[in-house]
Short mmCIF file of C-alpha atoms in Angstrom, two decimals:
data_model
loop_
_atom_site.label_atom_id
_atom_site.label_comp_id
_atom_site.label_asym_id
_atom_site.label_seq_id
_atom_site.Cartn_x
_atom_site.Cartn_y
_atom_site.Cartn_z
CA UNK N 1 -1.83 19.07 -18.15
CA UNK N 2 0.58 17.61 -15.27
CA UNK N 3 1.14 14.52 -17.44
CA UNK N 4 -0.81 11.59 -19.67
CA UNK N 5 -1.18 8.07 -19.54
CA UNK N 6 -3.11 4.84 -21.82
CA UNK N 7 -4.61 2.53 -19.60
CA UNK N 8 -2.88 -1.01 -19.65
CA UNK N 9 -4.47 -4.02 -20.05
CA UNK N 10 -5.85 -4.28 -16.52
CA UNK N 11 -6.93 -0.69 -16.96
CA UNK N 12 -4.70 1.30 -15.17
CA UNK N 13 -2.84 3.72 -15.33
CA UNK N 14 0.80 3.38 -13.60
CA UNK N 15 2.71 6.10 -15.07
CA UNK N 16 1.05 9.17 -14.13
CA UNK N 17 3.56 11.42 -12.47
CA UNK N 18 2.68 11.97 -8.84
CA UNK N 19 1.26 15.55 -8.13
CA UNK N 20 2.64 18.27 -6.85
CA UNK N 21 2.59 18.43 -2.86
CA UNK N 22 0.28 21.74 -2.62
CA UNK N 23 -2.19 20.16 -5.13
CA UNK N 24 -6.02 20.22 -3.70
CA UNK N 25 -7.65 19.23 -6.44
CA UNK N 26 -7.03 16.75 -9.60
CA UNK N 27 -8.92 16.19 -12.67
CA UNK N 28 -8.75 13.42 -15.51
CA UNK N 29 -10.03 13.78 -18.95
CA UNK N 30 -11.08 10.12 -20.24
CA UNK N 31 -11.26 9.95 -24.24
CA UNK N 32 -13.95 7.67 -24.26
CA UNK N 33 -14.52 8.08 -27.97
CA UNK N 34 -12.57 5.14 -28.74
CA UNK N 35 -14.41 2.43 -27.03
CA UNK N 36 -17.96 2.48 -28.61
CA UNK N 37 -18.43 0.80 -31.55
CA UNK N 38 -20.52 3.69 -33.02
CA UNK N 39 -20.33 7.48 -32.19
CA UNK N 40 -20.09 7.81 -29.01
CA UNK N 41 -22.36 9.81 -26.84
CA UNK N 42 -19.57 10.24 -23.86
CA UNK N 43 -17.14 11.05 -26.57
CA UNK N 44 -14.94 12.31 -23.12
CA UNK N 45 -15.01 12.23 -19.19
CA UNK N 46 -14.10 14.18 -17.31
CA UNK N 47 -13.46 13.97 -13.28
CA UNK N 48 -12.86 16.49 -11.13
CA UNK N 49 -11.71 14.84 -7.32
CA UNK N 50 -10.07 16.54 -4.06
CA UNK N 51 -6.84 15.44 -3.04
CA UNK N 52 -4.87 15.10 -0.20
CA UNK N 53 -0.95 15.01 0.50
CA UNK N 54 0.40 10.88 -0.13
CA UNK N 55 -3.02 9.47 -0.78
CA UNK N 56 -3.56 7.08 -3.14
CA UNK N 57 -6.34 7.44 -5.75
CA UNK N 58 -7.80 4.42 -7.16
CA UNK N 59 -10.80 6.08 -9.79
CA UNK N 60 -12.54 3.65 -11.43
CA UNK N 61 -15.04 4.77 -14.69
CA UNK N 62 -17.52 2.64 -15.40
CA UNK N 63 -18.47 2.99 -18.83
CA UNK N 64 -21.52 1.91 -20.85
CA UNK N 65 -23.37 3.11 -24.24
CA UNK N 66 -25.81 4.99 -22.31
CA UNK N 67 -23.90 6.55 -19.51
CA UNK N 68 -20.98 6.42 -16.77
CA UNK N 69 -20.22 6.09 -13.58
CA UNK N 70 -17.18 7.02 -11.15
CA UNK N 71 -16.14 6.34 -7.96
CA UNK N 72 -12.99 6.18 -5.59
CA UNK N 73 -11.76 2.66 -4.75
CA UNK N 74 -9.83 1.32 -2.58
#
């Protein structure tokens, strides 16, 4: 893991540490487990994205009790 992060309360997450210049590809593992109010059937994301060299990534999860959705905004 390059480093972790909660999500604040506009749900973002502004700490992560940037990546590492020759990184091509990123990942982030949601724990989703916490946000439905019975077991969850998305106990955990996960999203695997290319990256480019000083891009910004804006990925948005969309999250509801019977499924998910991702996308990069702007």
């Amino acid at each position: 893991a390059h480093g972790a992060s909660r999500t604040d309360a506009d749900g973002r997450c502004r700490d992560l540490p940037p990546l590492p210049e020759s990184t091509t590809h990123a990942r982030l593992e949601f724990d989703t487990a916490e946000y439905s109010p019975r077991e969850a059937f998305f106990p955990e994301v996960v999203v695997a994205f290319a990256v480019a060299p000083g891009e910004h990534y804006h990925v948005p999860l969309l999250l509801n009790p019977f499924g998910y959705s991702v996308y990069r905004g702007s």
